[in-house]
Coordinates of C-alpha atoms and ligand atoms in Angstrom, one line a residue:
M1 CA 100.1 54.6 -98.8
M2 CA 98.2 57.7 -100.5
G3 CA 99.3 56.3 -103.9
Q4 CA 98.2 52.9 -102.9
R5 CA 94.8 54.2 -102.2
F6 CA 94.8 56.0 -105.3
L7 CA 95.4 53.1 -107.5
W8 CA 92.8 51.2 -105.6
L9 CA 90.2 53.8 -106.4
L10 CA 91.3 53.8 -109.9
W11 CA 91.0 50.1 -110.0
A12 CA 87.4 50.3 -108.5
Y13 CA 86.3 52.8 -111.0
T14 CA 87.7 50.8 -113.9
Y15 CA 86.0 47.8 -112.6
C16 CA 82.6 50.0 -112.5
W17 CA 82.6 50.5 -116.2
S18 CA 81.5 46.9 -116.7
P19 CA 77.9 47.2 -116.7
G20 CA 75.8 46.3 -113.8
F21 CA 78.8 46.3 -111.2
C22 CA 78.2 49.6 -109.6
G23 CA 75.2 49.9 -107.8
K24 CA 73.1 52.5 -105.9
V25 CA 72.8 51.4 -102.1
V26 CA 70.1 52.8 -99.8
V27 CA 70.6 52.1 -96.0
W28 CA 67.7 52.1 -93.3
P29 CA 69.4 53.7 -90.4
T30 CA 70.7 51.8 -87.4
D31 CA 72.3 53.6 -84.4
A32 CA 74.9 53.5 -81.6
S33 CA 77.5 50.6 -81.8
H34 CA 75.3 49.2 -85.0
W35 CA 76.3 52.3 -86.8
I36 CA 80.1 52.1 -85.9
N37 CA 80.1 48.7 -87.4
L38 CA 77.9 49.3 -90.5
K39 CA 79.7 52.7 -91.4
V40 CA 83.0 50.6 -92.0
L41 CA 80.9 48.3 -94.5
L42 CA 79.3 51.4 -96.2
E43 CA 82.7 53.1 -96.5
E44 CA 84.2 49.9 -98.1
L45 CA 81.1 50.1 -100.6
I46 CA 82.1 53.7 -101.6
L47 CA 85.6 52.8 -102.2
R48 CA 84.6 50.1 -104.6
G49 CA 82.6 52.7 -106.5
H50 CA 79.0 52.2 -105.2
E51 CA 76.8 55.3 -104.3
V52 CA 75.4 55.1 -100.7
T53 CA 72.5 56.9 -99.5
V54 CA 71.6 56.8 -95.9
L55 CA 68.2 57.8 -94.6
V56 CA 68.9 59.5 -91.3
P57 CA 66.5 60.7 -88.6
S58 CA 67.0 64.4 -87.9
T59 CA 67.5 63.2 -84.3
N60 CA 69.9 60.5 -83.5
L61 CA 72.7 59.3 -81.4
L62 CA 76.0 58.9 -83.7
I63 CA 75.0 59.6 -87.2
D64 CA 76.6 63.2 -87.9
Y65 CA 74.6 63.8 -91.3
Q66 CA 75.8 67.5 -91.0
D67 CA 79.4 66.4 -91.5
T68 CA 80.4 67.7 -95.1
S69 CA 83.4 65.3 -95.4
S70 CA 81.1 62.1 -95.2
P71 CA 81.3 60.3 -98.1
F72 CA 77.6 59.3 -97.9
T73 CA 74.6 61.0 -99.4
F74 CA 72.3 61.8 -96.6
E75 CA 68.4 61.8 -97.0
V76 CA 67.0 63.4 -93.6
L77 CA 63.9 62.0 -92.2
Q78 CA 62.3 64.9 -90.0
V79 CA 61.2 63.0 -87.0
P80 CA 58.9 64.4 -84.4
F81 CA 61.1 63.7 -81.3
T82 CA 63.7 65.9 -80.0
Q83 CA 67.4 65.4 -79.2
E84 CA 66.5 65.8 -75.4
T85 CA 63.7 63.2 -75.6
L86 CA 66.2 60.8 -77.1
D87 CA 69.1 61.6 -74.6
A88 CA 66.7 61.1 -71.8
I89 CA 65.4 57.6 -72.9
M90 CA 69.1 56.5 -73.4
E91 CA 70.0 57.7 -69.9
D92 CA 67.0 56.0 -68.2
F93 CA 68.0 52.8 -70.3
L94 CA 71.5 53.1 -69.0
N95 CA 70.7 54.0 -65.5
T96 CA 68.5 50.9 -65.2
W97 CA 71.2 48.6 -66.6
L98 CA 74.1 50.3 -64.8
N99 CA 72.7 50.9 -61.2
E100 CA 69.5 49.1 -60.8
H101 CA 69.4 45.9 -62.5
T102 CA 71.1 44.0 -59.6
K103 CA 68.2 44.8 -57.5
L104 CA 65.7 43.4 -60.0
S105 CA 64.4 39.9 -60.1
F106 CA 64.8 37.9 -63.4
W107 CA 61.1 38.5 -64.2
E108 CA 61.6 42.3 -63.5
V109 CA 64.4 42.4 -65.8
L110 CA 62.3 40.7 -68.6
W111 CA 59.6 43.3 -68.0
K112 CA 62.1 46.0 -68.2
V113 CA 63.3 44.5 -71.5
R114 CA 59.8 44.7 -72.9
K115 CA 59.1 48.3 -71.9
D116 CA 62.5 49.1 -73.4
L117 CA 61.7 47.5 -76.5
E118 CA 58.3 49.4 -76.6
V119 CA 60.2 52.7 -76.4
F120 CA 62.5 51.8 -79.1
S121 CA 59.7 50.4 -81.2
D122 CA 57.9 53.5 -81.0
I123 CA 60.9 55.5 -82.1
S124 CA 61.1 53.2 -85.0
R125 CA 57.5 53.8 -85.7
M126 CA 57.9 57.6 -85.9
T127 CA 60.7 57.3 -88.0
C128 CA 59.0 55.0 -90.4
D129 CA 56.0 57.2 -90.5
T130 CA 58.1 60.2 -91.6
L131 CA 59.0 58.4 -94.7
V132 CA 56.3 55.8 -95.9
L133 CA 53.6 58.3 -95.1
N134 CA 55.4 61.1 -97.1
P135 CA 54.4 60.6 -100.6
Q136 CA 56.9 63.0 -102.1
L137 CA 60.0 61.6 -100.4
M138 CA 58.8 57.9 -101.5
A139 CA 58.7 59.0 -105.0
K140 CA 62.0 60.7 -104.7
L141 CA 63.4 57.4 -103.5
Q142 CA 61.5 55.2 -106.2
Q143 CA 63.0 57.5 -108.7
A144 CA 66.6 57.2 -107.5
K145 CA 66.2 53.5 -108.6
F146 CA 68.2 51.9 -105.9
D147 CA 69.5 48.4 -106.4
I148 CA 69.6 47.2 -102.7
L149 CA 68.7 48.1 -99.2
I150 CA 70.8 47.3 -96.3
A151 CA 69.0 47.3 -92.9
D152 CA 69.2 46.1 -89.3
P153 CA 66.3 44.0 -88.1
L154 CA 66.5 45.7 -84.8
A155 CA 65.8 48.9 -86.3
I156 CA 62.4 47.9 -87.6
G157 CA 61.2 49.5 -91.0
G158 CA 64.0 48.9 -93.4
E159 CA 62.4 45.8 -94.9
L160 CA 59.0 47.5 -95.3
V161 CA 60.7 50.4 -97.2
A162 CA 62.4 47.6 -99.3
E163 CA 59.2 46.0 -100.1
I164 CA 57.5 49.4 -101.1
L165 CA 60.5 50.2 -103.4
A166 CA 60.4 46.5 -104.8
I167 CA 64.3 46.3 -104.2
P168 CA 66.2 43.3 -102.5
F169 CA 67.4 44.0 -99.1
V170 CA 70.2 42.7 -97.0
Y171 CA 70.4 42.5 -93.0
S172 CA 73.5 43.3 -91.0
F173 CA 73.4 42.8 -87.4
R174 CA 74.4 40.6 -84.4
F175 CA 71.6 39.1 -82.9
S176 CA 67.9 39.5 -81.8
V177 CA 66.7 38.4 -78.3
G178 CA 66.7 34.6 -78.0
N179 CA 67.5 34.6 -81.7
M180 CA 64.1 34.9 -82.5
A181 CA 64.2 37.1 -85.7
E182 CA 67.0 34.7 -87.0
R183 CA 65.0 31.2 -86.2
L184 CA 61.5 32.3 -86.8
C185 CA 61.7 34.9 -89.5
G186 CA 65.0 33.9 -91.3
G187 CA 64.5 30.2 -90.8
L188 CA 68.1 29.6 -89.2
P189 CA 67.9 26.0 -87.7
S190 CA 68.8 26.5 -83.9
P191 CA 68.5 23.2 -82.0
P192 CA 68.0 24.2 -78.3
S193 CA 70.0 21.4 -77.0
Y194 CA 73.2 22.8 -77.9
V195 CA 72.7 26.5 -79.4
P196 CA 72.4 28.7 -76.6
A197 CA 69.8 31.5 -77.0
S198 CA 71.1 35.0 -77.2
M199 CA 71.0 36.8 -73.9
G200 CA 70.6 33.7 -72.1
R201 CA 74.3 33.7 -70.9
L202 CA 74.7 29.9 -71.7
T203 CA 77.4 28.0 -73.8
D204 CA 77.1 25.2 -76.0
R205 CA 77.8 22.6 -73.1
M206 CA 74.4 22.7 -71.3
H207 CA 73.4 20.2 -68.6
F208 CA 69.6 19.2 -68.2
M209 CA 68.7 22.2 -66.2
E210 CA 70.3 24.5 -68.7
R211 CA 69.0 22.7 -71.6
L212 CA 65.5 23.0 -70.2
Q213 CA 66.1 26.9 -69.4
N214 CA 67.5 27.5 -73.0
F215 CA 64.4 25.7 -74.4
L216 CA 62.1 27.9 -72.4
F217 CA 64.0 31.0 -73.2
Y218 CA 63.5 30.3 -77.0
L219 CA 59.7 29.6 -76.3
Y220 CA 59.5 32.8 -74.3
S221 CA 61.3 35.1 -76.8
D222 CA 59.0 33.6 -79.6
Y223 CA 56.0 34.5 -77.6
F224 CA 57.3 37.7 -76.5
Y225 CA 58.1 39.1 -79.8
L226 CA 55.4 37.6 -81.8
D227 CA 53.0 39.0 -79.5
H228 CA 54.7 42.4 -79.5
W229 CA 54.9 42.7 -83.0
R230 CA 51.2 41.6 -83.4
D231 CA 50.3 44.8 -81.3
K232 CA 52.7 47.2 -82.8
W233 CA 53.6 46.3 -86.3
D234 CA 51.7 43.5 -88.1
E235 CA 48.7 45.7 -88.8
Y236 CA 50.8 48.7 -89.9
Y237 CA 52.7 46.5 -92.5
S238 CA 49.6 45.2 -93.9
D239 CA 47.9 48.5 -94.3
I240 CA 50.9 50.3 -95.8
L241 CA 51.5 47.2 -98.3
G242 CA 47.8 46.7 -99.0
R243 CA 47.7 43.0 -98.2
P244 CA 47.6 40.9 -95.3
T245 CA 51.3 40.2 -94.1
T246 CA 53.3 40.2 -90.8
L247 CA 56.7 41.9 -89.7
C248 CA 58.1 38.5 -89.3
E249 CA 57.2 37.6 -92.9
T250 CA 58.5 40.7 -94.4
M251 CA 61.9 40.0 -92.5
G252 CA 62.0 36.5 -93.9
K253 CA 62.4 38.2 -97.3
A254 CA 65.8 39.2 -96.6
E255 CA 68.3 38.1 -99.3
M256 CA 71.4 37.8 -97.0
W257 CA 71.9 38.0 -93.4
L258 CA 75.3 39.3 -92.5
I259 CA 75.8 38.3 -88.9
R260 CA 78.6 40.2 -87.0
T261 CA 80.4 37.0 -85.4
Y262 CA 82.5 34.2 -86.7
W263 CA 83.7 30.8 -85.9
D264 CA 86.4 32.3 -83.7
F265 CA 83.8 33.6 -81.2
E266 CA 80.8 31.6 -82.0
F267 CA 80.1 27.9 -81.2
P268 CA 79.7 25.6 -84.0
R269 CA 76.2 25.3 -84.9
P270 CA 73.9 24.8 -88.0
F271 CA 73.8 27.7 -90.7
L272 CA 71.8 28.4 -94.0
P273 CA 73.5 29.5 -97.2
N274 CA 71.9 33.0 -96.9
F275 CA 73.6 33.7 -93.7
E276 CA 77.1 34.9 -93.7
F277 CA 79.3 35.1 -90.5
V278 CA 81.3 38.4 -91.1
G279 CA 82.2 39.2 -87.4
G280 CA 85.4 41.5 -87.2
L281 CA 84.8 43.0 -90.5
H282 CA 85.4 46.5 -88.7
C283 CA 89.3 45.4 -87.4
Q284 CA 92.3 46.7 -88.8
P285 CA 96.2 46.5 -88.2
A286 CA 97.1 49.1 -85.3
K287 CA 98.1 52.4 -86.5
P288 CA 100.7 54.5 -84.9
L289 CA 99.3 56.4 -81.6
P290 CA 99.3 59.9 -81.2
K291 CA 102.8 61.1 -79.6
E292 CA 101.6 62.0 -76.2
M293 CA 99.9 58.6 -75.8
E294 CA 102.8 56.5 -77.0
E295 CA 105.1 58.2 -74.7
F296 CA 102.8 57.2 -71.8
V297 CA 102.5 53.7 -73.1
Q298 CA 106.3 53.5 -73.3
S299 CA 106.9 54.6 -69.8
S300 CA 105.3 51.6 -68.8
G301 CA 108.5 49.6 -69.4
E302 CA 108.2 45.8 -69.1
H303 CA 104.9 45.9 -67.3
G304 CA 103.0 47.0 -70.3
I305 CA 99.6 48.7 -70.3
V306 CA 95.9 47.9 -69.8
V307 CA 93.3 49.5 -71.9
F308 CA 89.9 50.1 -70.4
S309 CA 86.7 51.3 -72.0
L310 CA 83.1 50.8 -71.2
G311 CA 82.1 51.5 -74.9
S312 CA 80.4 54.2 -76.9
M313 CA 77.2 54.6 -74.8
V314 CA 78.5 54.3 -71.1
Y315 CA 80.6 57.5 -70.3
N316 CA 79.6 58.4 -66.8
L317 CA 79.6 56.4 -63.7
S318 CA 78.3 57.0 -60.1
D319 CA 81.1 58.3 -58.1
E320 CA 81.2 55.3 -56.0
K321 CA 81.7 53.2 -58.9
S322 CA 84.4 55.3 -60.3
N323 CA 86.3 55.2 -57.1
I324 CA 86.0 51.6 -56.8
I325 CA 87.5 51.3 -60.1
A326 CA 90.1 53.9 -60.1
G327 CA 91.2 52.4 -56.8
A328 CA 91.7 49.0 -58.3
L329 CA 93.5 50.5 -61.3
S330 CA 95.8 52.4 -59.1
Q331 CA 97.1 48.8 -57.7
L332 CA 98.3 47.5 -60.7
P333 CA 102.0 47.8 -61.8
Q334 CA 100.8 48.5 -65.4
K335 CA 100.0 51.7 -66.9
V336 CA 96.3 52.2 -67.6
L337 CA 94.4 54.1 -70.1
W338 CA 91.0 54.5 -69.4
R339 CA 88.2 55.9 -71.7
Y340 CA 86.0 58.1 -69.3
K341 CA 84.1 61.3 -69.6
G342 CA 82.6 61.6 -66.2
R343 CA 83.8 63.3 -63.1
K344 CA 87.5 62.5 -62.0
P345 CA 87.7 60.0 -59.4
E346 CA 89.6 61.0 -55.9
T347 CA 91.2 57.6 -55.9
L348 CA 92.7 58.0 -59.3
G349 CA 96.3 56.6 -59.2
S350 CA 99.4 58.1 -61.1
N351 CA 99.6 55.0 -63.2
T352 CA 96.2 55.8 -64.8
R353 CA 95.1 58.3 -67.5
I354 CA 91.8 59.4 -68.4
Y355 CA 90.7 60.1 -71.8
D356 CA 87.5 61.4 -73.4
W357 CA 88.3 59.1 -76.3
I358 CA 90.9 56.6 -77.2
P359 CA 92.1 54.8 -80.4
Q360 CA 90.9 51.5 -79.2
N361 CA 91.9 49.4 -82.0
D362 CA 95.3 51.0 -82.3
L363 CA 95.9 50.5 -78.5
L364 CA 94.6 47.0 -78.3
G365 CA 97.2 46.3 -81.4
H366 CA 100.1 48.0 -79.5
P367 CA 102.8 45.2 -78.4
L368 CA 102.8 46.6 -75.0
T369 CA 99.2 45.8 -74.4
K370 CA 98.6 43.1 -71.7
A371 CA 94.9 43.2 -71.1
F372 CA 91.7 44.9 -72.0
I373 CA 89.0 45.8 -69.5
T374 CA 85.8 45.9 -71.4
H375 CA 82.1 45.9 -71.0
G376 CA 81.9 43.3 -73.7
G377 CA 80.3 45.0 -76.8
T378 CA 80.8 43.0 -79.9
N379 CA 82.9 45.6 -81.6
G380 CA 85.6 45.7 -78.7
I381 CA 85.4 42.0 -78.5
Y382 CA 86.5 41.7 -82.0
E383 CA 89.1 44.1 -81.9
A384 CA 90.5 42.2 -78.9
I385 CA 90.3 38.8 -80.8
Y386 CA 91.9 40.4 -83.9
H387 CA 95.0 41.6 -81.8
G388 CA 94.8 38.6 -79.3
V389 CA 94.4 40.2 -76.0
P390 CA 93.0 38.7 -73.1
L391 CA 89.9 40.2 -71.3
V392 CA 88.5 41.2 -68.1
G393 CA 84.7 41.6 -68.6
L394 CA 82.3 43.9 -66.9
P395 CA 79.1 43.0 -68.9
M396 CA 76.0 45.3 -68.3
F397 CA 73.2 44.8 -70.9
A398 CA 72.2 43.6 -74.5
D399 CA 74.4 40.9 -75.9
Q400 CA 77.4 41.9 -73.3
H401 CA 76.9 39.0 -70.8
D402 CA 76.7 36.6 -73.7
N403 CA 79.9 37.8 -75.5
I404 CA 81.8 37.5 -72.4
A405 CA 80.3 34.1 -71.6
H406 CA 81.7 33.1 -75.1
M407 CA 85.0 34.5 -74.3
R408 CA 85.2 32.7 -71.1
A409 CA 84.2 29.5 -72.5
K410 CA 86.9 29.8 -74.9
G411 CA 89.4 30.6 -72.0
A412 CA 90.2 34.2 -73.0
A413 CA 88.6 36.1 -70.4
V414 CA 87.7 36.4 -66.7
E415 CA 83.9 37.9 -65.8
L416 CA 83.1 40.3 -62.9
D417 CA 79.8 41.4 -61.8
F418 CA 79.5 45.1 -62.6
G419 CA 76.8 45.7 -60.0
T420 CA 78.7 44.0 -56.9
L421 CA 81.9 45.0 -58.1
K422 CA 84.9 45.4 -55.3
T423 CA 88.4 46.8 -55.7
Q424 CA 90.0 43.6 -54.8
D425 CA 88.0 41.8 -57.4
L426 CA 89.0 44.1 -60.4
V427 CA 92.9 44.0 -59.0
D428 CA 92.6 40.1 -59.0
A429 CA 90.8 39.7 -62.3
V430 CA 93.4 41.8 -64.0
N431 CA 96.4 40.1 -62.4
T432 CA 94.8 36.8 -63.3
V433 CA 94.5 37.5 -67.1
I434 CA 97.9 38.9 -67.2
N435 CA 99.9 36.6 -64.8
N436 CA 98.3 33.3 -65.9
S437 CA 99.6 32.7 -69.4
T438 CA 96.7 30.4 -70.5
Y439 CA 94.6 33.6 -71.1
K440 CA 97.0 35.1 -73.5
E441 CA 97.6 31.8 -75.1
N442 CA 93.9 31.3 -75.8
A443 CA 93.4 34.9 -77.0
L444 CA 96.4 34.3 -79.4
K445 CA 94.7 31.0 -80.6
L446 CA 91.5 33.0 -81.5
S447 CA 93.4 35.5 -83.4
R448 CA 95.0 32.9 -85.3
I449 CA 91.8 31.4 -86.4
H450 CA 90.5 34.9 -87.2
H451 CA 93.3 35.9 -89.3
D452 CA 93.3 32.4 -91.2
Q453 CA 90.2 32.6 -93.6
P454 CA 90.1 32.3 -97.2
V455 CA 88.6 35.5 -97.7
K456 CA 88.3 38.4 -95.0
P457 CA 85.0 39.3 -93.5
L458 CA 84.9 42.6 -94.9
D459 CA 85.4 41.4 -98.6
R460 CA 82.9 38.6 -98.1
A461 CA 80.1 41.0 -96.7
V462 CA 80.9 43.2 -99.7
F463 CA 80.9 40.0 -102.1
W464 CA 77.3 39.4 -101.1
I465 CA 76.1 43.0 -101.2
E466 CA 77.6 43.0 -104.6
F467 CA 76.0 39.6 -105.6
V468 CA 72.6 40.6 -104.6
M469 CA 72.9 43.6 -106.8
R470 CA 74.4 41.8 -109.6
H471 CA 71.7 39.2 -109.4
K472 CA 68.8 41.2 -108.1
G473 CA 68.5 39.1 -105.3
A474 CA 69.8 35.6 -103.9
K475 CA 66.7 33.5 -104.2
H476 CA 68.7 30.4 -104.9
L477 CA 69.9 30.4 -101.3
R478 CA 66.6 30.7 -99.6
P479 CA 65.1 27.5 -98.0
A480 CA 61.7 26.2 -98.7
S481 CA 60.9 26.4 -95.2
H482 CA 59.6 29.8 -95.6
H483 CA 56.6 28.0 -97.2
L484 CA 55.7 25.7 -94.4
T485 CA 53.8 26.3 -91.3
W486 CA 55.3 25.4 -87.8
Y487 CA 54.0 22.0 -87.6
Q488 CA 54.8 21.0 -91.1
Y489 CA 58.4 22.4 -90.3
H490 CA 58.8 20.1 -87.2
C491 CA 57.0 17.2 -89.1
L492 CA 54.4 17.2 -86.6
D493 CA 51.9 16.3 -89.3
V494 CA 53.7 13.5 -90.5
L495 CA 54.3 12.2 -87.0
A496 CA 50.7 12.6 -86.2
F497 CA 49.9 10.6 -89.4
L498 CA 52.3 7.9 -88.3
F499 CA 51.0 7.7 -85.0
T500 CA 47.4 7.3 -86.1
C501 CA 48.7 4.5 -88.6
A502 CA 50.5 2.8 -85.9
A503 CA 47.6 3.3 -83.5
I504 CA 45.1 1.9 -86.2
A505 CA 47.5 -1.3 -86.8
V506 CA 47.8 -1.8 -83.2
F507 CA 43.8 -1.4 -82.9
I508 CA 43.1 -3.9 -85.6
L509 CA 45.9 -6.3 -84.4
V510 CA 44.3 -6.3 -80.8
K511 CA 40.8 -6.7 -82.4
C512 CA 42.2 -9.8 -84.5
C513 CA 43.7 -11.2 -81.4
L514 CA 40.6 -11.1 -79.3
F515 CA 38.7 -12.4 -82.2
C516 CA 41.0 -15.5 -82.5
C517 CA 41.2 -16.1 -78.8
K518 CA 37.4 -16.0 -78.7
K519 CA 37.1 -18.3 -81.6
C520 CA 40.1 -20.7 -80.1
G521 CA 38.1 -20.7 -77.0
R522 CA 35.0 -21.7 -78.4
I523 CA 36.6 -24.5 -80.4
T524 CA 38.4 -25.9 -77.1
K525 CA 35.2 -25.4 -75.4
K526 CA 33.5 -27.5 -77.9
K527 CA 36.0 -30.0 -78.1
K528 CA 36.0 -30.5 -74.1
E529 CA 32.2 -31.0 -74.5
Ligands
LIG601 C1 78.2 62.1 -64.2 O1 77.4 61.4 -63.0 C2 77.6 62.2 -61.7 C3 76.7 61.3 -60.6 O2 76.2 60.5 -61.1 C4 77.2 63.6 -62.0 O3 77.2 64.3 -60.6 C5 77.9 64.3 -63.0 O4 77.4 65.6 -63.3 C6 77.9 63.5 -64.2 N1 78.9 64.3 -65.2 C7 78.7 64.1 -66.4 C8 79.7 64.8 -67.2 O5 77.4 63.8 -67.0
LIG602 C1 100.7 38.7 -60.6 O1 101.3 40.0 -61.1 C2 101.2 40.9 -60.0 C3 102.0 42.1 -60.7 O2 102.9 41.7 -61.7 C4 101.8 40.6 -58.6 O3 101.8 41.6 -58.0 C5 101.0 39.4 -58.1 O4 101.6 39.0 -57.1 C6 101.1 38.2 -59.1 N1 100.3 37.3 -58.7 C7 100.5 35.8 -59.0 C8 99.5 35.1 -58.2 O5 101.5 35.7 -59.3
LIG603 C1 95.5 29.4 -65.1 O1 94.1 29.5 -65.7 C2 93.6 28.3 -66.0 C3 92.3 28.4 -66.4 O2 91.6 29.3 -65.5 C4 93.8 27.3 -64.7 O3 93.2 26.1 -65.1 C5 95.2 27.2 -64.2 O4 95.2 26.3 -63.0 C6 95.6 28.5 -63.9 N1 97.3 28.4 -63.6 C7 97.7 28.8 -62.6 C8 99.3 28.8 -62.5 O5 96.9 29.4 -61.9

């Protein structure tokens, strides 16, 4: 194994000697689960001989820039907010979505989304300021002569830095609310009749009311974001770049959009040549489990195990919720491995073990794994697809409802409402996905689709990043729609012209008829006389 790795590296470095292949990559930071995913891609770039520099805020959630074993070079941005502030923001965010959102109406939820967005936007702004208003640091980055910048459109600022440095940039991300950034800024065609808006919780089969809802959601998210960005970002971008511009226009300059889904998960939809769907790039074959864990898994016998995690952000629940969940798990014939950091629930059964951290990918790939209870984050969903494990979804926020809606539509998941969860619901749901073999069959079908690709997602993502470095961009993939106004894009000007022509033609025709009729009338009158 080690030898193989060494040969690999040797091969990579040999390749590097051909000029222009090994590049210098700079990364605008993105945090939480986005970082977990991006890190895999960056590590692969390192393996292929590229240099990777990560700009990192001194206060963040998951990027450990003091880790000396990290293969990345870190450039720390001294941001003015403290860890306590950031943790408090995250706690407030999670508390709303875990404990309060069921009490809120639809409009209150939208209002809350806007408030959260403003808070995160302010954090991005402070992070941006520490870099673009610091001439020494900017000069240092200029001198480093990077070939490419990798960013996430949800962590605003990357595109601005790329513009200042005059280098091409590539996006890596999952979605924006209502797909607004992809549609309006990236030009991705998304007919509202069958492409469900992100966070709308719909599938590609919509009846009239759902299509209406989807259409309105598109309109709303466009208005919502453009309005928010106009307030917060457009002037800032114009000031820094010294010409009138907008955030959306700057985003539209991305050479490639690497989207973290694929056709195993995504509903078929139109896309552009500069959009690549690389979902599951972080997935790997399962490695052996730690000894103690393997023994516990083996003790489950023919019933197998259930893996339970609510993701990297949610690690504590209210006592009430944790007791409901533990009570349900205790009724299962399977052994359960639960990733949980909160207080040990009283109802915890002898078949359930709590871990601070679990090797999730290795557990999902274990032959004894029967089901995965998940919050529905994209990373976990893809690990389940990769290994063909049916799901019980407990979605809470962000794209989680959507993700579970997709997996439900594909017949590989049962969804539960986290807010109103009852012990029996969870027991029934887990029994259903395990007893009823259709869930496992559908999960295996998705897994086969996922594995049967000409080029693996990670290789495709790396290929496009290297492509952009080699060719200093990918402008040949950029649709001309970026040069059109919205009414030109929808051909409203053409329709208006045709309509006017038709109206004039009808008008002339009617006039002619009237004229003729009058003439005829006069002639017949004369004849009668
Ligand atoms: C988890 O939450 C409970 C109540 O919500 C609290 O009492 C407990 O201290 C928290 N534990 C941790 C580790 O944060
Ligand atoms: C499903 O399996 C569980 C445990 O194996 C069992 O207790 C339950 O009765 C089964 N339910 C159905 C409907 O077969
Ligand atoms: C299994 O689940 C599928 C999909 O929900 C359902 O159509 C089917 O009737 C179920 N089979 C049994 C035996 O319950």
